[in-house]
Amino acid sequence: MSSLALLHRRRAGRRRPWTLRRTSGRVAIYALLLLLVVVFIAPIAWGVLESLRDPNAGLLGSLIPHPLHWSNYRLAWSGLLPFAHYLKNTVVLSIIYTVPVVFTSALAGYGFARHRARGRNVLFMCVLATTLVPFVITFIPQFVVFAHVHMVNTYWPWFLWGLGGVPFLIFLFRQFYANFPSELHDAAAIDGCGSLRIFLWIYLPNSGAVLAAGTIVMFTWVWGDYIFPALLLYDNQTTLGPKIAGGYTNATGSFAYIPVTLAGAMLFTLPVVLLFFALQKKLARGIVTTGLKG
């Protein structure tokens, strides 16, 4: 056997353990990911199956209900609860909060990224530090103020919260604008554009990915929120979250229709799931392109 063949065999022998180790590592990672998928999908699958059971049968029975009671979704929509009315309230409230919070957070992120001022980094760290404050500490005085100015059972608190921005979104936009090409900013400034005009004409139109990411995150947060609507809204002004959490009951309220309640939960979840799948590429691109450089 030639020396060249021996050399190739030795190299192959050295590579084989490394290849085996790398393959076993990938198998372990894929197995872990598959387990996580099962953990996240199992509650949804259980909810879908249970929503198709007989409303009067409770949760006992076979794994797959037979027959399938698709009428539960009709009852969830209009039979036991004015689903469409509370759905409209949820959409309106989500938009009232999402639009101003995304705009003001983008404006604040632009200021932190592009304007040189003394104490800018300290102020930015203070903004991020507010995420560590429990919401109960700030909500109690806010609730007292809202009650005194007669804003309880209105959508004004969400609009005012939106004007204040969100630290997470401010960080997202700040990181994105910090990596933005400075040549466009300098060229616009030479042409006589002010800071606000540069933001509205150059930065904001070229922030599609991060705008989509921020919109999805904020919209879904308001959509699925239970605590704030339950504390600030009531009667016909409230949203789907508190209503569905209360469950679908008969006229006397003594018997809960659990399958119908789960059908309502599935209908409640469907719009944001479709929104995520429609904009998932922009969401991923918006988070990735923010970078971690400042």
Short mmCIF file of C-alpha atoms in Angstrom, two decimals:
data_model
loop_
_atom_site.label_atom_id
_atom_site.label_comp_id
_atom_site.label_asym_id
_atom_site.label_seq_id
_atom_site.Cartn_x
_atom_site.Cartn_y
_atom_site.Cartn_z
CA MET A 1 0.00 0.00 0.00
CA SER A 2 1.38 3.35 -0.97
CA SER A 3 2.15 6.06 1.56
CA LEU A 4 -0.52 8.29 -0.02
CA ALA A 5 -3.24 5.66 0.60
CA LEU A 6 -2.07 5.24 4.19
CA LEU A 7 -2.25 9.00 4.70
CA HIS A 8 -5.82 9.12 3.37
CA ARG A 9 -6.84 6.25 5.64
CA ARG A 10 -5.38 7.94 8.69
CA ARG A 11 -7.19 11.18 7.89
CA ALA A 12 -10.44 9.31 7.36
CA GLY A 13 -9.97 7.57 10.71
CA ARG A 14 -9.42 10.89 12.41
CA ARG A 15 -12.50 12.44 10.81
CA ARG A 16 -14.87 9.57 11.56
CA PRO A 17 -15.23 10.15 15.36
CA TRP A 18 -15.71 13.87 14.77
CA THR A 19 -18.38 13.18 12.12
CA LEU A 20 -20.14 10.71 14.41
CA ARG A 21 -20.05 13.17 17.28
CA ARG A 22 -21.43 15.95 15.10
CA THR A 23 -24.22 13.70 13.78
CA SER A 24 -25.22 12.59 17.28
CA GLY A 25 -25.29 16.24 18.34
CA ARG A 26 -27.64 17.12 15.51
CA VAL A 27 -29.90 14.18 16.37
CA ALA A 28 -30.07 15.37 19.98
CA ILE A 29 -30.91 18.92 18.89
CA TYR A 30 -33.64 17.73 16.52
CA ALA A 31 -35.07 15.45 19.22
CA LEU A 32 -35.19 18.38 21.65
CA LEU A 33 -36.86 20.61 19.05
CA LEU A 34 -39.40 17.88 18.29
CA LEU A 35 -40.16 17.57 22.00
CA LEU A 36 -40.69 21.33 22.25
CA VAL A 37 -43.02 21.23 19.23
CA VAL A 38 -45.07 18.50 20.89
CA VAL A 39 -45.21 20.48 24.15
CA PHE A 40 -46.47 23.60 22.36
CA ILE A 41 -48.83 21.85 19.97
CA ALA A 42 -50.42 19.44 22.47
CA PRO A 43 -52.58 22.05 24.30
CA ILE A 44 -53.85 23.43 20.98
CA ALA A 45 -54.67 19.96 19.67
CA TRP A 46 -56.43 19.12 22.94
CA GLY A 47 -58.45 22.36 22.73
CA VAL A 48 -59.52 21.65 19.16
CA LEU A 49 -60.60 18.08 19.99
CA GLU A 50 -62.45 19.07 23.15
CA SER A 51 -64.22 21.90 21.33
CA LEU A 52 -65.91 19.30 19.12
CA ARG A 53 -67.47 17.26 21.93
CA ASP A 54 -71.11 17.24 22.95
CA PRO A 55 -71.68 20.43 25.03
CA ASN A 56 -73.70 18.46 27.59
CA ALA A 57 -71.18 15.62 27.94
CA GLY A 58 -68.36 17.47 29.72
CA LEU A 59 -64.79 16.34 29.07
CA LEU A 60 -65.19 12.60 29.52
CA GLY A 61 -64.98 10.30 26.54
CA SER A 62 -62.62 9.01 23.90
CA LEU A 63 -59.63 10.93 22.67
CA ILE A 64 -61.31 11.81 19.37
CA PRO A 65 -64.96 12.78 19.91
CA HIS A 66 -67.62 11.04 17.86
CA PRO A 67 -69.68 12.50 16.39
CA LEU A 68 -68.00 15.86 15.85
CA HIS A 69 -70.18 18.71 17.07
CA TRP A 70 -69.24 21.55 14.72
CA SER A 71 -72.31 23.37 15.99
CA ASN A 72 -70.23 24.34 19.03
CA TYR A 73 -68.50 26.95 16.89
CA ARG A 74 -71.86 28.36 15.80
CA LEU A 75 -72.94 28.56 19.45
CA ALA A 76 -69.63 30.18 20.37
CA TRP A 77 -70.07 32.80 17.64
CA SER A 78 -73.67 33.85 18.13
CA GLY A 79 -75.62 31.38 20.17
CA LEU A 80 -74.58 32.10 23.77
CA LEU A 81 -72.47 35.25 23.45
CA PRO A 82 -72.43 38.23 21.05
CA PHE A 83 -69.00 37.16 19.81
CA ALA A 84 -68.91 39.60 16.88
CA HIS A 85 -69.52 42.60 19.16
CA TYR A 86 -66.69 41.77 21.53
CA LEU A 87 -64.48 40.84 18.58
CA LYS A 88 -65.00 44.34 17.21
CA ASN A 89 -64.08 45.82 20.60
CA THR A 90 -60.90 43.74 20.67
CA VAL A 91 -59.85 44.81 17.16
CA VAL A 92 -60.56 48.49 17.88
CA LEU A 93 -58.68 48.43 21.18
CA SER A 94 -55.70 46.64 19.63
CA ILE A 95 -55.47 49.24 16.86
CA ILE A 96 -55.91 52.17 19.26
CA TYR A 97 -52.90 50.96 21.22
CA THR A 98 -50.71 49.50 18.48
CA VAL A 99 -50.60 52.47 16.08
CA PRO A 100 -49.38 55.14 18.55
CA VAL A 101 -47.06 52.80 20.47
CA VAL A 102 -45.22 51.70 17.32
CA PHE A 103 -44.88 55.27 16.04
CA THR A 104 -43.70 56.80 19.34
CA SER A 105 -41.32 53.91 19.99
CA ALA A 106 -39.84 54.34 16.51
CA LEU A 107 -39.45 58.07 17.13
CA ALA A 108 -37.75 57.48 20.49
CA GLY A 109 -35.49 54.80 19.01
CA TYR A 110 -34.51 57.20 16.23
CA GLY A 111 -33.63 59.86 18.78
CA PHE A 112 -31.48 57.49 20.85
CA ALA A 113 -29.72 56.16 17.74
CA ARG A 114 -29.03 59.34 15.75
CA HIS A 115 -28.94 62.32 18.10
CA ARG A 116 -25.77 62.95 20.06
CA ALA A 117 -26.56 64.41 23.46
CA ARG A 118 -24.97 64.32 26.88
CA GLY A 119 -26.44 61.56 29.04
CA ARG A 120 -28.09 59.81 26.11
CA ASN A 121 -26.82 56.35 27.04
CA VAL A 122 -27.73 56.83 30.71
CA LEU A 123 -31.27 57.83 29.74
CA PHE A 124 -31.51 54.84 27.42
CA MET A 125 -30.48 52.49 30.23
CA CYS A 126 -33.11 54.08 32.47
CA VAL A 127 -35.73 53.39 29.80
CA LEU A 128 -34.68 49.75 29.62
CA ALA A 129 -34.63 49.50 33.42
CA THR A 130 -38.35 50.28 33.54
CA THR A 131 -39.01 46.79 32.16
CA LEU A 132 -37.92 45.42 35.55
CA VAL A 133 -40.63 47.33 37.44
CA PRO A 134 -43.71 45.14 38.18
CA PHE A 135 -46.77 46.49 36.40
CA VAL A 136 -48.81 46.42 39.64
CA ILE A 137 -46.63 49.16 41.12
CA THR A 138 -47.38 51.52 38.24
CA PHE A 139 -50.92 50.39 37.50
CA ILE A 140 -52.43 51.20 40.91
CA PRO A 141 -51.65 54.96 40.76
CA GLN A 142 -52.61 54.99 37.09
CA PHE A 143 -55.97 53.40 37.91
CA VAL A 144 -56.60 56.06 40.57
CA VAL A 145 -55.82 58.80 38.04
CA PHE A 146 -58.01 57.21 35.36
CA ALA A 147 -60.87 56.92 37.86
CA HIS A 148 -60.59 60.58 38.85
CA VAL A 149 -60.61 61.81 35.24
CA HIS A 150 -63.45 59.42 34.29
CA MET A 151 -61.42 57.30 31.87
CA VAL A 152 -62.45 53.96 33.33
CA ASN A 153 -64.57 51.94 30.90
CA THR A 154 -63.10 53.89 27.99
CA TYR A 155 -60.25 53.19 25.57
CA TRP A 156 -58.32 56.35 26.51
CA PRO A 157 -55.87 54.54 28.86
CA TRP A 158 -54.61 52.36 26.00
CA PHE A 159 -54.14 55.38 23.74
CA LEU A 160 -52.20 57.23 26.46
CA TRP A 161 -50.08 54.14 27.15
CA GLY A 162 -49.39 53.97 23.42
CA LEU A 163 -48.13 57.57 23.38
CA GLY A 164 -45.61 56.64 26.07
CA GLY A 165 -43.94 53.95 23.96
CA VAL A 166 -42.63 50.56 25.08
CA PRO A 167 -39.00 49.98 26.19
CA PHE A 168 -38.71 46.76 24.18
CA LEU A 169 -39.80 48.48 20.96
CA ILE A 170 -37.61 51.49 21.68
CA PHE A 171 -34.65 49.13 22.02
CA LEU A 172 -35.66 47.36 18.80
CA PHE A 173 -35.85 50.57 16.78
CA ARG A 174 -32.75 52.03 18.37
CA GLN A 175 -30.66 49.02 17.36
CA PHE A 176 -32.11 49.09 13.84
CA TYR A 177 -31.52 52.80 13.30
CA ALA A 178 -28.00 52.61 14.80
CA ASN A 179 -27.05 50.31 11.90
CA PHE A 180 -28.84 52.46 9.32
CA PRO A 181 -26.56 53.93 6.60
CA SER A 182 -25.50 57.35 7.83
CA GLU A 183 -24.93 58.62 4.25
CA LEU A 184 -28.67 59.04 3.69
CA HIS A 185 -29.03 60.96 6.94
CA ASP A 186 -26.11 63.26 6.11
CA ALA A 187 -27.34 63.86 2.56
CA ALA A 188 -30.81 64.81 3.79
CA ALA A 189 -29.34 67.12 6.42
CA ILE A 190 -27.20 68.86 3.78
CA ASP A 191 -30.35 69.39 1.69
CA GLY A 192 -31.89 71.23 4.61
CA CYS A 193 -34.18 68.56 6.08
CA GLY A 194 -34.87 68.76 9.78
CA SER A 195 -34.65 65.81 12.15
CA LEU A 196 -38.38 65.09 12.11
CA ARG A 197 -38.55 65.33 8.32
CA ILE A 198 -35.58 62.96 7.97
CA PHE A 199 -37.32 60.50 10.26
CA LEU A 200 -40.66 60.66 8.41
CA TRP A 201 -39.24 60.63 4.87
CA ILE A 202 -36.18 58.38 5.15
CA TYR A 203 -36.06 56.28 8.31
CA LEU A 204 -39.71 55.36 8.77
CA PRO A 205 -40.41 54.30 5.13
CA ASN A 206 -37.33 52.05 5.19
CA SER A 207 -38.26 50.34 8.47
CA GLY A 208 -40.82 47.92 7.07
CA ALA A 209 -39.41 44.79 8.70
CA VAL A 210 -38.99 46.21 12.20
CA LEU A 211 -42.33 48.03 11.93
CA ALA A 212 -44.02 44.73 11.10
CA ALA A 213 -42.29 43.01 14.02
CA GLY A 214 -43.32 45.71 16.46
CA THR A 215 -46.88 45.77 15.14
CA ILE A 216 -47.32 42.01 15.49
CA VAL A 217 -45.88 41.93 19.01
CA MET A 218 -47.97 44.83 20.30
CA PHE A 219 -51.17 43.83 18.50
CA THR A 220 -51.06 40.27 19.82
CA TRP A 221 -50.25 41.52 23.33
CA VAL A 222 -53.39 43.67 23.48
CA TRP A 223 -55.42 41.00 21.70
CA GLY A 224 -54.65 38.33 24.28
CA ASP A 225 -54.57 40.59 27.34
CA TYR A 226 -56.94 39.72 30.15
CA ILE A 227 -55.89 41.76 33.19
CA PHE A 228 -56.21 45.34 31.93
CA PRO A 229 -59.57 44.90 30.13
CA ALA A 230 -60.94 43.04 33.17
CA LEU A 231 -59.92 45.88 35.50
CA LEU A 232 -60.71 48.90 33.32
CA LEU A 233 -63.56 47.78 31.06
CA TYR A 234 -66.96 46.30 31.72
CA ASP A 235 -70.38 45.78 30.19
CA ASN A 236 -70.39 46.23 26.40
CA GLN A 237 -66.98 47.95 26.30
CA THR A 238 -64.91 44.95 27.32
CA THR A 239 -63.01 42.61 24.99
CA LEU A 240 -63.11 38.93 24.13
CA GLY A 241 -60.41 37.89 26.59
CA PRO A 242 -62.39 38.45 29.82
CA LYS A 243 -65.63 37.28 28.22
CA ILE A 244 -64.28 33.95 27.01
CA ALA A 245 -62.34 33.45 30.26
CA GLY A 246 -65.66 33.71 32.06
CA GLY A 247 -66.94 30.77 30.03
CA TYR A 248 -70.15 30.02 28.21
CA THR A 249 -72.96 29.10 30.60
CA ASN A 250 -76.66 28.42 30.39
CA ALA A 251 -79.30 31.02 31.13
CA THR A 252 -79.08 30.51 34.88
CA GLY A 253 -75.27 30.42 34.92
CA SER A 254 -75.29 27.09 36.79
CA PHE A 255 -73.84 24.92 34.01
CA ALA A 256 -70.74 25.71 31.99
CA TYR A 257 -70.51 24.55 28.39
CA ILE A 258 -66.83 23.68 28.34
CA PRO A 259 -66.68 22.49 24.68
CA VAL A 260 -68.40 25.70 23.54
CA THR A 261 -65.99 27.75 25.66
CA LEU A 262 -63.05 26.00 24.02
CA ALA A 263 -64.60 26.62 20.59
CA GLY A 264 -64.79 30.31 21.44
CA ALA A 265 -61.15 30.21 22.55
CA MET A 266 -60.16 28.66 19.22
CA LEU A 267 -62.06 31.37 17.32
CA PHE A 268 -60.43 33.99 19.54
CA THR A 269 -56.95 32.64 18.76
CA LEU A 270 -57.42 32.17 15.01
CA PRO A 271 -57.03 35.83 13.82
CA VAL A 272 -53.65 36.40 15.50
CA VAL A 273 -52.38 33.01 14.33
CA LEU A 274 -53.28 33.92 10.75
CA LEU A 275 -51.65 37.33 11.22
CA PHE A 276 -48.46 35.67 12.43
CA PHE A 277 -48.27 33.25 9.49
CA ALA A 278 -48.99 36.08 7.04
CA LEU A 279 -46.17 38.26 8.42
CA GLN A 280 -43.77 35.72 9.90
CA LYS A 281 -41.00 36.50 7.41
CA LYS A 282 -41.18 40.21 8.20
CA LEU A 283 -41.27 39.43 11.91
CA ALA A 284 -38.12 37.29 11.74
CA ARG A 285 -36.37 39.79 9.46
CA GLY A 286 -37.29 42.69 11.74
CA ILE A 287 -35.83 41.01 14.81
CA VAL A 288 -32.70 39.76 13.04
CA THR A 289 -31.87 43.02 11.26
CA THR A 290 -31.91 45.03 14.48
CA GLY A 291 -28.48 43.64 15.32
CA LEU A 292 -26.82 44.03 18.69
CA LYS A 293 -24.52 46.92 17.97
CA GLY A 294 -25.21 50.41 19.27
#
